[in-house]
CSV table of C-alpha atoms in Angstrom, one decimal:
chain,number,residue,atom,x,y,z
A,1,UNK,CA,0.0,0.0,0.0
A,2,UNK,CA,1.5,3.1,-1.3
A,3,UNK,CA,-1.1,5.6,-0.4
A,4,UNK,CA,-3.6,6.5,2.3
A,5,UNK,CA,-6.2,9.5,2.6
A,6,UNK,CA,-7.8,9.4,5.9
A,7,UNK,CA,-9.8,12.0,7.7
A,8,UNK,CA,-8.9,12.9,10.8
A,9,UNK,CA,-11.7,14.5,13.1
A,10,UNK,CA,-12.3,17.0,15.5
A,11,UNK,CA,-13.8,17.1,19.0
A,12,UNK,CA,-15.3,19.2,21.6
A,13,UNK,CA,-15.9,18.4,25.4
A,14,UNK,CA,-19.7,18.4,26.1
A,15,UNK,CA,-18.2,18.3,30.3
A,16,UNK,CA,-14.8,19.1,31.3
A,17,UNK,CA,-14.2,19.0,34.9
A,18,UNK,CA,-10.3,19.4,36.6
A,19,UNK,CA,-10.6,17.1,39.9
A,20,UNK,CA,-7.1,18.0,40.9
A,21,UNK,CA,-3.2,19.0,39.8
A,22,UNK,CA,-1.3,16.6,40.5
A,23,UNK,CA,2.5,16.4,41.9
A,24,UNK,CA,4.0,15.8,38.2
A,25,UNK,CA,2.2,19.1,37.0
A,26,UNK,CA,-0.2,17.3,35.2
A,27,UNK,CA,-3.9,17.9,35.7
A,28,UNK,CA,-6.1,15.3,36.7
A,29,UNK,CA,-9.3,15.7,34.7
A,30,UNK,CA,-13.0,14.5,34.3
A,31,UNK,CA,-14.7,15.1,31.0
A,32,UNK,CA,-16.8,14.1,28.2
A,33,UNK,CA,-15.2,13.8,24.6
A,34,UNK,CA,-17.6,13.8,21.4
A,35,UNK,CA,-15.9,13.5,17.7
A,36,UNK,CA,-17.8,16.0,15.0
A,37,UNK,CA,-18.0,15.8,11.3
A,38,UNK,CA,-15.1,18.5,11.1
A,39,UNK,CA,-12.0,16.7,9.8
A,40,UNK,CA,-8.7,17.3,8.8
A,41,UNK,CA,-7.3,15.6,5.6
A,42,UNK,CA,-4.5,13.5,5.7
A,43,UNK,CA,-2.3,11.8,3.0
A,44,UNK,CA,0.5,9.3,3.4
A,45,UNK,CA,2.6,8.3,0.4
A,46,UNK,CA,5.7,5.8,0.4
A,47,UNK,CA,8.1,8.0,-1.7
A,48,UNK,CA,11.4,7.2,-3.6
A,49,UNK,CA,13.5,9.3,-0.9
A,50,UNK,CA,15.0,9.1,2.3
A,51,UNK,CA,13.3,10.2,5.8
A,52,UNK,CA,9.9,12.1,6.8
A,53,UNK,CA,8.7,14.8,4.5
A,54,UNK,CA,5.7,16.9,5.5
A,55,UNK,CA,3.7,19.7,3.6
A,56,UNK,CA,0.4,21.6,4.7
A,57,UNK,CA,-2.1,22.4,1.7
A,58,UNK,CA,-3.4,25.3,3.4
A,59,UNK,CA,-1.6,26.4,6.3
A,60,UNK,CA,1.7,27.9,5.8
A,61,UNK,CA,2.8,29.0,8.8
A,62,UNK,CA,2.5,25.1,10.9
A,63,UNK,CA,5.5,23.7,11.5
A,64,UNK,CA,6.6,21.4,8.9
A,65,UNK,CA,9.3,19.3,10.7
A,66,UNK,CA,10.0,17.1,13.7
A,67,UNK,CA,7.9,20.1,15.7
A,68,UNK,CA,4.8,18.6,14.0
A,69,UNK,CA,2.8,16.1,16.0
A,70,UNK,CA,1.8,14.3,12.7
A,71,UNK,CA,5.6,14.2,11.8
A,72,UNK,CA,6.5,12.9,15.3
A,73,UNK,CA,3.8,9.9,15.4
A,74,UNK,CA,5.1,8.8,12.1
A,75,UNK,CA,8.6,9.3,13.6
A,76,UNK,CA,7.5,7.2,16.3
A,77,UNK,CA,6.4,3.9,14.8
A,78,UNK,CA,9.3,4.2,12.0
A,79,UNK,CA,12.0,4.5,14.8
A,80,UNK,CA,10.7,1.3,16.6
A,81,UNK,CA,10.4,-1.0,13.6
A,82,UNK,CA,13.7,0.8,12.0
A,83,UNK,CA,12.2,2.2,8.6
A,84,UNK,CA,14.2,4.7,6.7
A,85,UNK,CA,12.1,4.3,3.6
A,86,UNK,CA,10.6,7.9,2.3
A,87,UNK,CA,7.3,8.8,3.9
A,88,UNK,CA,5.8,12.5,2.6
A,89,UNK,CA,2.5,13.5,4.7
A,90,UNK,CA,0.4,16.1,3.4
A,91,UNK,CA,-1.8,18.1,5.8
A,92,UNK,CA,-5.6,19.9,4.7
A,93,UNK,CA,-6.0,21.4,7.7
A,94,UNK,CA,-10.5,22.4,8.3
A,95,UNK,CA,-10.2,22.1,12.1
A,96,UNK,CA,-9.1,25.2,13.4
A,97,UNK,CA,-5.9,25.7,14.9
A,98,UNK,CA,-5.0,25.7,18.8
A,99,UNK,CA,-8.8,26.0,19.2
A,100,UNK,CA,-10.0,23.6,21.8
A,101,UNK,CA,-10.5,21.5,19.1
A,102,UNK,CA,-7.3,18.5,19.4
A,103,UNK,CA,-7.0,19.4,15.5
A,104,UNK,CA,-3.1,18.3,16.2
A,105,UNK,CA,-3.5,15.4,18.0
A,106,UNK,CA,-6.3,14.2,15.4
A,107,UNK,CA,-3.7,14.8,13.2
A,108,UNK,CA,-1.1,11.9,15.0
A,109,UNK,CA,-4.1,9.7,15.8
A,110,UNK,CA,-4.3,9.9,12.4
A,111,UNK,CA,-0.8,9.3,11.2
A,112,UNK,CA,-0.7,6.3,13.9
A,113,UNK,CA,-3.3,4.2,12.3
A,114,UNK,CA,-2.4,4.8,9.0
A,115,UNK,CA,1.3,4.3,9.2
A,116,UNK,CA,0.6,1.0,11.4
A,117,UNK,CA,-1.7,-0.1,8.0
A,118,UNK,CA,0.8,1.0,5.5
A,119,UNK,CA,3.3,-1.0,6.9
A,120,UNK,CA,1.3,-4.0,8.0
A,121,UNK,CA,3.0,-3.3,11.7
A,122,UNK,CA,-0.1,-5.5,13.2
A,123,UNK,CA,-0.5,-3.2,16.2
A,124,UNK,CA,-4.0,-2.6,17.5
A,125,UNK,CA,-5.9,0.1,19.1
A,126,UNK,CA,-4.9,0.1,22.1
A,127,UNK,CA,-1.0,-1.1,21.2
A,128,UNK,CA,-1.7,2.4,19.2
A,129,UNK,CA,-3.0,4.5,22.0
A,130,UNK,CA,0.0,3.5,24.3
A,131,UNK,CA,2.3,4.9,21.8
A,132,UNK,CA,0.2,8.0,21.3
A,133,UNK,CA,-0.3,9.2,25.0
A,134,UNK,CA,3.7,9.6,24.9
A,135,UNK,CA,3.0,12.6,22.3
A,136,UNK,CA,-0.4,13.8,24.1
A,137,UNK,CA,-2.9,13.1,26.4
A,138,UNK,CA,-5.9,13.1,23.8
A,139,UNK,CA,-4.3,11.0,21.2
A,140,UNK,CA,-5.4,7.5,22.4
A,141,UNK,CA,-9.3,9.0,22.7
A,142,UNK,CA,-8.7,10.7,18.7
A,143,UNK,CA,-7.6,7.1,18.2
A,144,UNK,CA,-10.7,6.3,19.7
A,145,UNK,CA,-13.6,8.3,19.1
A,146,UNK,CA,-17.0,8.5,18.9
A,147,UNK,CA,-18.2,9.3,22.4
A,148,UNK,CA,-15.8,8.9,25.8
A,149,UNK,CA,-15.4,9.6,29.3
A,150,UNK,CA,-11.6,10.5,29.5
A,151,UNK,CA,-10.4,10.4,33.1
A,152,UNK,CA,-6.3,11.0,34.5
A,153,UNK,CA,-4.6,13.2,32.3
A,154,UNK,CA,-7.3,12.4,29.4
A,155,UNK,CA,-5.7,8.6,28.9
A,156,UNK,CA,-8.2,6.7,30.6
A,157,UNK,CA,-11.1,6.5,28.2
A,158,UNK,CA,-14.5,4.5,28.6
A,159,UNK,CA,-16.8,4.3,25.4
A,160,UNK,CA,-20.6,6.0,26.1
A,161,UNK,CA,-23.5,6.0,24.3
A,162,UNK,CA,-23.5,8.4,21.4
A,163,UNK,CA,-26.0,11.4,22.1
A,164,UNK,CA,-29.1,12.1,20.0
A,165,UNK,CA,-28.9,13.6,16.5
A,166,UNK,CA,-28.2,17.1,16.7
A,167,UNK,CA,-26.9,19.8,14.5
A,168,UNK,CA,-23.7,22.1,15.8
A,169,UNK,CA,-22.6,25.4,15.1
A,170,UNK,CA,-18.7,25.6,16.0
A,171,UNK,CA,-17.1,28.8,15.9
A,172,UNK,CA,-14.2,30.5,16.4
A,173,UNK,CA,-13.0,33.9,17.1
A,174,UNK,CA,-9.5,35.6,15.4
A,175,UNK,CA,-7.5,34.3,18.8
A,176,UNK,CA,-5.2,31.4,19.4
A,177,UNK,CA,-5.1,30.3,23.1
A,178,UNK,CA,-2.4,28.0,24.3
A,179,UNK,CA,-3.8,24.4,26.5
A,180,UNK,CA,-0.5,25.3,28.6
A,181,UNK,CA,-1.0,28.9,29.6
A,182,UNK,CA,-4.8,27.8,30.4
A,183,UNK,CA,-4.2,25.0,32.6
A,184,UNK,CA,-1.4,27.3,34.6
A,185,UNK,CA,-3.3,30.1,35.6
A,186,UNK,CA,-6.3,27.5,36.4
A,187,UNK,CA,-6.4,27.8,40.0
A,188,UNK,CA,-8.4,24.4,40.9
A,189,UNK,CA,-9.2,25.1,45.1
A,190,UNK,CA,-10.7,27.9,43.6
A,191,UNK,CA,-13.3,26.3,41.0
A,192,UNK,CA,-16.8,27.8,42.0
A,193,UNK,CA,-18.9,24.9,40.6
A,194,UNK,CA,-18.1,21.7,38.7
A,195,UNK,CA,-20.2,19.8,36.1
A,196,UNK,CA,-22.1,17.3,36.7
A,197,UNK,CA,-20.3,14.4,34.8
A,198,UNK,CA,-22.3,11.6,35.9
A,199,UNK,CA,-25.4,13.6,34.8
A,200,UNK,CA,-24.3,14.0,31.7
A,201,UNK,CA,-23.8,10.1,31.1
A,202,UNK,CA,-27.7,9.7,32.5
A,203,UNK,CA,-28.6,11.9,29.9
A,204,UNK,CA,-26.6,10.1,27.1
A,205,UNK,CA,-27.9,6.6,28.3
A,206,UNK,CA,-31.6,8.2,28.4
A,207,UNK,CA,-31.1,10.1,25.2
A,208,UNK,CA,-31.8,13.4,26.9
A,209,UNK,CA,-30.7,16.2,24.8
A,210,UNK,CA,-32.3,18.8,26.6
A,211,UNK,CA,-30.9,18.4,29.9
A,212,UNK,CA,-27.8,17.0,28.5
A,213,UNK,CA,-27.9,20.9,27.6
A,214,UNK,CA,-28.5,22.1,30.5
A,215,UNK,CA,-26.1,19.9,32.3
A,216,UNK,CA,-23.3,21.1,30.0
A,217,UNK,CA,-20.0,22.8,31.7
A,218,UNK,CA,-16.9,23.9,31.4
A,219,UNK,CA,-14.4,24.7,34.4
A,220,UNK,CA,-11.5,26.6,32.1
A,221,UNK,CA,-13.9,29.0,31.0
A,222,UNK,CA,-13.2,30.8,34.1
A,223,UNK,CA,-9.9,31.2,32.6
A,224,UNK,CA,-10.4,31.8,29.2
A,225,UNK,CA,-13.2,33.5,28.7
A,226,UNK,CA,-11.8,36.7,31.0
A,227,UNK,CA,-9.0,36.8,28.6
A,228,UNK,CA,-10.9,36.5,25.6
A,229,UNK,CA,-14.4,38.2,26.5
A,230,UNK,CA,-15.6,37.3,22.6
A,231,UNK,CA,-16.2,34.1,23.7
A,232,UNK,CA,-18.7,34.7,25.9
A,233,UNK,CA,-20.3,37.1,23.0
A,234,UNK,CA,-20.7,34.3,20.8
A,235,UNK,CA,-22.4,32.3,23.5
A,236,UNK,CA,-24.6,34.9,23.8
A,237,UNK,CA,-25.6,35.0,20.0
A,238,UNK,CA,-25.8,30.6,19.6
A,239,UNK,CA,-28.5,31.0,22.9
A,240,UNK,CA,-30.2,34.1,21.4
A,241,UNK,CA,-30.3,32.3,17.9
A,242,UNK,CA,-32.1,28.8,19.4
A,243,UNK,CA,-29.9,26.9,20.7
A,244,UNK,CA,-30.2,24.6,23.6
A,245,UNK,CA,-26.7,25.1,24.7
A,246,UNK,CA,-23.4,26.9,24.4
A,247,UNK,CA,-20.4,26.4,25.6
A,248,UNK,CA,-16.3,26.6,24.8
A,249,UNK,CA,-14.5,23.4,23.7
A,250,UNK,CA,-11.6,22.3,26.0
A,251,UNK,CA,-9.0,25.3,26.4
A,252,UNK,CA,-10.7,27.4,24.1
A,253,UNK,CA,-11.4,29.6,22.2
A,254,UNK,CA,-13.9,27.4,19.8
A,255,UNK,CA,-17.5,28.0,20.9
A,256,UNK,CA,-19.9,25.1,19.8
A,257,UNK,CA,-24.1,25.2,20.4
A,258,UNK,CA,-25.9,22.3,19.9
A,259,UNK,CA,-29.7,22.9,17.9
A,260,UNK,CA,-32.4,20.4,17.3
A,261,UNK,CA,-33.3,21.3,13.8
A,262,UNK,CA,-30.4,22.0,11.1
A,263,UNK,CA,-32.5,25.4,9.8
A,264,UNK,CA,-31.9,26.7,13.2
A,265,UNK,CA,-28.0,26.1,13.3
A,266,UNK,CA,-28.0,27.4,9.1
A,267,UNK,CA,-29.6,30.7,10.9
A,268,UNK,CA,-27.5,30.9,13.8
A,269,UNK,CA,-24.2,30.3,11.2
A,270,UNK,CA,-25.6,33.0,9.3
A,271,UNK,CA,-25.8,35.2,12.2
A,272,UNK,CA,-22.3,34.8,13.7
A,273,UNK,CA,-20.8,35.3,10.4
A,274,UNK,CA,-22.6,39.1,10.4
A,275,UNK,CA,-21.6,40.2,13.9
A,276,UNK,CA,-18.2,39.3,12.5
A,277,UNK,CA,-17.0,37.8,15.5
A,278,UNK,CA,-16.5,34.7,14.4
A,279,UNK,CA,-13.2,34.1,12.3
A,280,UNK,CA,-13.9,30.9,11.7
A,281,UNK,CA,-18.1,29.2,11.7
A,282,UNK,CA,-19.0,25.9,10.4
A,283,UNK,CA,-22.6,23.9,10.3
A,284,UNK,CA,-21.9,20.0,11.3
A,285,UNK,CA,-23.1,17.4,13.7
A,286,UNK,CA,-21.9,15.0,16.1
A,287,UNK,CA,-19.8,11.9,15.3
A,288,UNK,CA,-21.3,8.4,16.7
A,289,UNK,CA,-20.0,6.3,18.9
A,290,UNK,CA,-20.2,2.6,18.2
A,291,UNK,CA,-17.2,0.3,18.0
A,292,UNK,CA,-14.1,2.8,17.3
A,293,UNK,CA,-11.8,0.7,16.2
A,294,UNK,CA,-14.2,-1.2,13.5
A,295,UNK,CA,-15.8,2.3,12.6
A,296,UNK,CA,-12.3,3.8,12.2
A,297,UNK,CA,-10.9,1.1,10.1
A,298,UNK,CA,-13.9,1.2,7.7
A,299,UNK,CA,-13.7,4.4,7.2
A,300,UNK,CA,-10.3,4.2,6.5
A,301,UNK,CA,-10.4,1.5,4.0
A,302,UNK,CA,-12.9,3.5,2.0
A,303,UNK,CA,-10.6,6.0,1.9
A,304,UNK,CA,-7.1,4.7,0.7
């Protein structure tokens, strides 16, 4: 196999609690993952040369070296089963960048399975996602996806139902915000309410959008959103516009709402786009769960 195109998807966190910091530095975390329709585009190709190559389509200004997660997960698996063969990756990038979003670590959970295939290493899912939490913590769920409840640093995943159709609006403003600067000014004996985790898996087991809604929270908006008060703007506009919640993904600063009907998330797109707040607003819908590791291969295979 000489060539694989594979689509490597977003998420957003429908909970995202931080129980504790640990003694390492690392944050201990409780939280809710969901994979959307928003993908990046991946190709590998063997090539004739020497080494790693890596080129973006459309984003000039990522790193195109050993900086690069994608670069260092095919680094990686090479280094282990000692291939020097040429390897070029081309990146379409559609998530947005340092968003909230894990567009990178899509990206490497990406490059993971599909290096693993091309070279018929035989490692599976969760041979993958032991590699992949030694380049970040929300590899092994992008390995994953579908619908998780990611506990430690974000490694310990346990599949959930998927929750009910819905249509999103994900936006996001002209700001970057680093995961590291968040999680250091987050001062967790000082976190004034926590989400209700558990109550958010009752309402994916019952199929309870509504209150899944309701029940939705976010603990490093407290962070983010006083840095970057547009987030909190474009809440306002998703809630006025229909929907049944708002709220930032992970770090920030992507805003998704969730809508019942896909005319009400067209009108709230429509709407964000004209306050001009928004650099960045796309219409798409959850990802379902289901068995990952079949789903991901499928899709994969359909692909190459």
């Amino acid at each position: 196999m000489r060539e694989m195109h594979i689509k490597a998807r977003g998420k957003i966190n429908l909970g995202l609690d931080v129980v504790r910091r640990r003694e390492d530095g690392y944050h201990e975390v409780k939280m809710i993952m969901q994979t959307v329709g928003l993908f990046d585009h991946i190709t590998l190709r063997q090539d004739d040369g020497e080494g790693i190559r890596i080129v973006s389509k459309n984003r000039t200004y990522l790193p195109l070296n050993e900086n690069n997660l994608a670069y260092k997960a095919a680094d990686l698996l090479r280094k282990e089963f000692g291939r020097k063969d040429g390897l070029l990756i081309t990146l379409d990038k559609r998530i947005p960048i340092a968003a909230g979003m894990a567009g990178g670590s899509a990206d490497a959970a990406a490059v993971l399975y599909g290096v693993n295939r091309m070279y018929r290493l035989g490692l599976s899912l969760e041979e993958l996602q032991e590699r992949g939490v030694l380049l970040g913590a929300d590899i092994p769920y992008c390995l994953m996806r579908g619908t998780a409840l990611a506990e430690g640093i974000g490694e310990r995943l346990t599949s959930l139902p998927s929750p009910p159709e819905a249509s999103l609006v994900i936006a996001r403003p002209n700001a970057g915000v680093s995961t590291k600067w968040v999680y250091g000014h987050l001062k967790v004996d000082e976190i004034r309410e926590h989400p209700d985790i558990d109550g958010l898996i009752d309402c994916l087991k019952t199929k309870d959008l509504k209150e899944l809604c309701r029940k939705m929270g976010n603990v490093l908006e407290d962070v983010t959103i006083p840095a970057h008060p547009v987030i909190d703007e474009m809440k306002r506009v998703m809630l006025a516009q229909g929907a049944l919640g708002a709220m930032m993904s992970g770090s920030g600063p992507t805003v998704f709402g969730i809508f019942e009907e896909p005319e009400e998330a067209a009108a709230c797109a429509a709407a964000l786009r004209k306050t001009r707040c928004a650099r960045n607003v796309f219409q798409t819908s959850f990802y379902p769960s289901g068995n990952g590791s079949v789903k991901y291969a499928k899709e994969r295979e359909e692909n190459v």
